[in-house]
Short mmCIF file of C-alpha atoms in Angstrom, two decimals:
data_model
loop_
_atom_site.label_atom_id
_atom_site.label_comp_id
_atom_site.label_asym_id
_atom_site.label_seq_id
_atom_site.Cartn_x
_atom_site.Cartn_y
_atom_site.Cartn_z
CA UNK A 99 12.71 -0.50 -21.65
CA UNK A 100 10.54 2.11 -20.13
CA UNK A 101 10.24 0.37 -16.79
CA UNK A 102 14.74 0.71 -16.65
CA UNK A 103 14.02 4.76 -17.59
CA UNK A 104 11.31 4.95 -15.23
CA UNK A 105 13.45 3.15 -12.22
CA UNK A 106 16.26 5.35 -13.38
CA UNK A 107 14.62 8.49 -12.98
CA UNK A 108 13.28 7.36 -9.27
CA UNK A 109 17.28 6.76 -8.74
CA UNK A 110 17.86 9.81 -10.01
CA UNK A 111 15.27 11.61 -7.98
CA UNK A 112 16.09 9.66 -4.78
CA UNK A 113 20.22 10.59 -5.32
CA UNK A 114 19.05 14.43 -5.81
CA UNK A 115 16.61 14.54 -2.66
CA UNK A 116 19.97 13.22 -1.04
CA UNK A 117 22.80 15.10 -2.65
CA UNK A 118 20.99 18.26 -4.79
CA UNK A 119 19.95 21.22 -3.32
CA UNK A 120 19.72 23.47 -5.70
CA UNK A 121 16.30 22.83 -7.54
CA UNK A 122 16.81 23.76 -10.94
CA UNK A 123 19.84 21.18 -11.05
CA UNK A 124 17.40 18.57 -9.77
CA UNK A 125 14.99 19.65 -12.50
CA UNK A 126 18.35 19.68 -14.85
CA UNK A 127 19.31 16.40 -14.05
CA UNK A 128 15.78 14.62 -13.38
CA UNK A 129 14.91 16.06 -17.65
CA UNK A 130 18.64 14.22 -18.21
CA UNK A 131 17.71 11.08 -16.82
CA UNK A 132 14.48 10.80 -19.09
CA UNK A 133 16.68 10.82 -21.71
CA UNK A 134 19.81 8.98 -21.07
CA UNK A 135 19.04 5.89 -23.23
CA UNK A 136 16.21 7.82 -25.29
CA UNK A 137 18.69 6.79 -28.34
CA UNK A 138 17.56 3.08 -27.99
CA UNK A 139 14.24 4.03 -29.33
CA UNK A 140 16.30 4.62 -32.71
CA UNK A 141 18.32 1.67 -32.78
CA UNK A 142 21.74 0.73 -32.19
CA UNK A 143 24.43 1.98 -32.98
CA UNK A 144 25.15 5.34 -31.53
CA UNK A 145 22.88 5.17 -28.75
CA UNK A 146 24.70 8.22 -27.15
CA UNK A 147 24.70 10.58 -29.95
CA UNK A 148 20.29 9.53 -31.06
CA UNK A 149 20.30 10.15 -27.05
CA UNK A 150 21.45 13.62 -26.88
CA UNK A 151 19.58 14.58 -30.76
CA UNK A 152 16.71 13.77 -29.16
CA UNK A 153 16.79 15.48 -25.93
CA UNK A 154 18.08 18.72 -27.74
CA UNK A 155 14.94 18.63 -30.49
CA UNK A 156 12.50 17.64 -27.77
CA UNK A 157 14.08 21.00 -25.29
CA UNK A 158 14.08 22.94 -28.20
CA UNK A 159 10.59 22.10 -29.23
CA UNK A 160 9.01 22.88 -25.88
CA UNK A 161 10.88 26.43 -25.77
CA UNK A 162 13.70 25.69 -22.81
CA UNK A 163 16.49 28.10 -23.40
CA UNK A 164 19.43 27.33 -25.01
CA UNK A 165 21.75 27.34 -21.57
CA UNK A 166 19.71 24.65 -20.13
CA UNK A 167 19.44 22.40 -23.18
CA UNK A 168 23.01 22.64 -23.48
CA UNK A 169 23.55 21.53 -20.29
CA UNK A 170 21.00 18.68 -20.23
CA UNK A 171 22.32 17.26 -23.33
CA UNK A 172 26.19 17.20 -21.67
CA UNK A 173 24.59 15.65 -18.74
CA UNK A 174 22.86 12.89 -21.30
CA UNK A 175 26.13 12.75 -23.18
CA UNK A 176 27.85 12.08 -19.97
CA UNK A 177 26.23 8.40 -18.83
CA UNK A 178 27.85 7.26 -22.00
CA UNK A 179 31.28 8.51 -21.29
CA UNK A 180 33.79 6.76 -20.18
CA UNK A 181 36.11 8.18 -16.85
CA UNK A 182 35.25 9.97 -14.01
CA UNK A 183 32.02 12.46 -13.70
CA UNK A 184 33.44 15.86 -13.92
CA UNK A 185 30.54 17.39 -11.34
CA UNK A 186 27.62 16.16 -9.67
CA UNK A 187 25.29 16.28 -11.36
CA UNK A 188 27.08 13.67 -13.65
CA UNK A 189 27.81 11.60 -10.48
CA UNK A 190 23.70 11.22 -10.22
CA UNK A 191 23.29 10.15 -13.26
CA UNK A 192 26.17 8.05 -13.27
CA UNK A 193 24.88 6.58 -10.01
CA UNK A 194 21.30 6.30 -11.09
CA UNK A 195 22.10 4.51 -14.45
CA UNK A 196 24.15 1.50 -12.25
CA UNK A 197 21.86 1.30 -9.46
CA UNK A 198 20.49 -1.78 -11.13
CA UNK A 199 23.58 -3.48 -9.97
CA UNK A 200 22.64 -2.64 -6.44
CA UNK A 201 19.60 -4.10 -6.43
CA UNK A 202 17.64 -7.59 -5.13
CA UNK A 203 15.74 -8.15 -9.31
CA UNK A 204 19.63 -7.94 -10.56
CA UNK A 205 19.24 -11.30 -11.93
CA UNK A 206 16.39 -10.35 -13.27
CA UNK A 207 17.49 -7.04 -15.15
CA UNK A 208 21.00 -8.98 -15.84
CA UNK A 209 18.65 -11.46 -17.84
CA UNK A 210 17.04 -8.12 -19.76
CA UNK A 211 20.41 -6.71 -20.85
CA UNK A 212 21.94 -10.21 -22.13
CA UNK A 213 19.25 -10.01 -23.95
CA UNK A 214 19.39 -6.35 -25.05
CA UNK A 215 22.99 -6.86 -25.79
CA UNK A 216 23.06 -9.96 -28.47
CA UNK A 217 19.30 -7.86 -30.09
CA UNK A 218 21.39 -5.39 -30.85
CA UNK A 219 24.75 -7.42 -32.25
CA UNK A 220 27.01 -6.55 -29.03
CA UNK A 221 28.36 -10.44 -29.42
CA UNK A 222 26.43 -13.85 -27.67
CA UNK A 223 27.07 -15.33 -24.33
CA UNK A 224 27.14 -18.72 -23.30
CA UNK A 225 25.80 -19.00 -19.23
CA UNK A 226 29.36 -19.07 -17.96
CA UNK A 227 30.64 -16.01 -20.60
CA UNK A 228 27.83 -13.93 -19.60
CA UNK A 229 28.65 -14.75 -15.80
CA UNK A 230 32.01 -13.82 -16.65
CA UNK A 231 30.89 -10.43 -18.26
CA UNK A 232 28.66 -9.40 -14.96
CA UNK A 233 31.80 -9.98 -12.71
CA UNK A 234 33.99 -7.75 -14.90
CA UNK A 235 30.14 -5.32 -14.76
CA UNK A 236 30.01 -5.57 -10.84
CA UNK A 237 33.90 -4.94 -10.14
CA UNK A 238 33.83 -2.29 -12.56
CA UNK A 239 31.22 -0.22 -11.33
CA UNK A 240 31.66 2.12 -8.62
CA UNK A 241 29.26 4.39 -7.08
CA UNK A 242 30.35 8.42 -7.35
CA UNK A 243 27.65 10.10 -4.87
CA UNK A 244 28.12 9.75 -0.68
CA UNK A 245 24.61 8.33 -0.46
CA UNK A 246 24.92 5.59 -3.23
CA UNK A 247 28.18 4.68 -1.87
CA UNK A 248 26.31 4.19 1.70
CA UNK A 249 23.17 3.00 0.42
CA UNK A 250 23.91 1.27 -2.00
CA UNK A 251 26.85 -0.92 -2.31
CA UNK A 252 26.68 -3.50 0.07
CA UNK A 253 23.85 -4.69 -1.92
CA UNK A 254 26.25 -4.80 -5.08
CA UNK A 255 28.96 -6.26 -3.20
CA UNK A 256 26.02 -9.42 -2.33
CA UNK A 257 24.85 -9.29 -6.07
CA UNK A 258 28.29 -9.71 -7.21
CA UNK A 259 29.09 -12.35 -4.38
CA UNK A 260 26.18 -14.55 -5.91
CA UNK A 261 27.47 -14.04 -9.26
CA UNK A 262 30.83 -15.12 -8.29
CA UNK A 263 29.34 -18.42 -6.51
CA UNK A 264 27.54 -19.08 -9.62
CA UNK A 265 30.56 -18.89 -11.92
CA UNK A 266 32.69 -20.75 -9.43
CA UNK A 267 30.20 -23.70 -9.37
CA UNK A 268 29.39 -24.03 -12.94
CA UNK A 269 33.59 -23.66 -13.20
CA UNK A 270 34.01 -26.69 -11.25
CA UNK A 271 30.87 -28.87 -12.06
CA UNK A 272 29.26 -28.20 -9.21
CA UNK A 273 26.05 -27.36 -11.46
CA UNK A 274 26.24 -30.19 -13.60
CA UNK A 275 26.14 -32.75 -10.14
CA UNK A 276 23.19 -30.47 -8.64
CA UNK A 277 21.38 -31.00 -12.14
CA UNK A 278 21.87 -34.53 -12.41
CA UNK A 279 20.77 -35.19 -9.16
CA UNK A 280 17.41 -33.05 -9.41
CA UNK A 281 16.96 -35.32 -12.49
CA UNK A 282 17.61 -38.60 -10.12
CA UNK A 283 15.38 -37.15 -7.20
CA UNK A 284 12.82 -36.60 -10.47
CA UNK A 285 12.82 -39.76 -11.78
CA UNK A 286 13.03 -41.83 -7.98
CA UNK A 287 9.62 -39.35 -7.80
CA UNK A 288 7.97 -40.55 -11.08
#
């Protein structure tokens, strides 16, 4: 969604006030994070590839010499790749693209890409599968940049903590006896 680009690129900008000081890589990698998931405008699959096509044609369009498109679309390409970010530029985007995890509206974004994920035939999750799938998300992701690692992850660590309690209680029940004991309070009210 535009509002997950547009909070992407403030990550982005935020991680290159902190960790960028050479201003054409901030430019570099600010034009990158515009078009990380620019591919989703297309359709799935291949959201990496439409991603870096359309970054290249737009470059190309405005005039931007070849060096720098080149380099933009690697740094698109790179978000999608799995491993380690080879420089640091990659670690900002890398950084930007997950600080979602790290923040209080995870829930709330969580909600958007369940959704995003069975639109676009990536499988359906029950509540407790889809709980499941954000631990494995939350464990998984690691921050690559000094100032997201500082900044950023104790928030994740609480995001996945709450995540965890969540799965653990619907696990055991605990959700069903907090449910059927709203409905007694609710009907004792009526």
């Amino acid at each position: 969604s535009w509002k997950f680009i547009s909070e992407l690129v403030d990550h982005a900008r935020e991680l290159c006030v902190a960790e960028v000081h050479d201003e054409s890589l901030r430019e570099r990698i600010l034009v990158a994070a515009w078009f990380c998931f620019s591919g989703y405008a297309q359709g799935h699959p291949a959201i990496a590839e439409k991603s870096v096509v359309l970054a290249r044609e737009f470059l190309r369009g405005r005039g931007v010499e070849f060096e720098a498109v080149e380099e933009i679309a690697a740094l698109v390409e790179s978000v999608h790749r799995p491993g380690a970010p080879a420089n640091l530029q990659q670690e900002v985007l890398r950084d930007a693209s997950m600080a979602f995890t790290a923040r209080r509206k995870f829930n709330k974004r969580a909600k958007l890409l369940r959704a995003e994920l069975e639109a676009f035939g990536n499988g359906r999750f029950n509540d407790q599968e889809w709980k499941h799938y954000l631990v494995g998300l939350l464990t998984s992701s690691r921050f690559h940049t000094a100032y997201a690692a500082a900044e950023w992850v104790e928030r994740q660590l609480e995001n996945l903590r709450t995540v965890s309690s969540e799965l653990k209680d619907a696990s055991s029940g605990k959700a069903a006896e907090r449910g059927e004991r709203n409905l007694e309070k609710a009907v004792d009210t009526l």
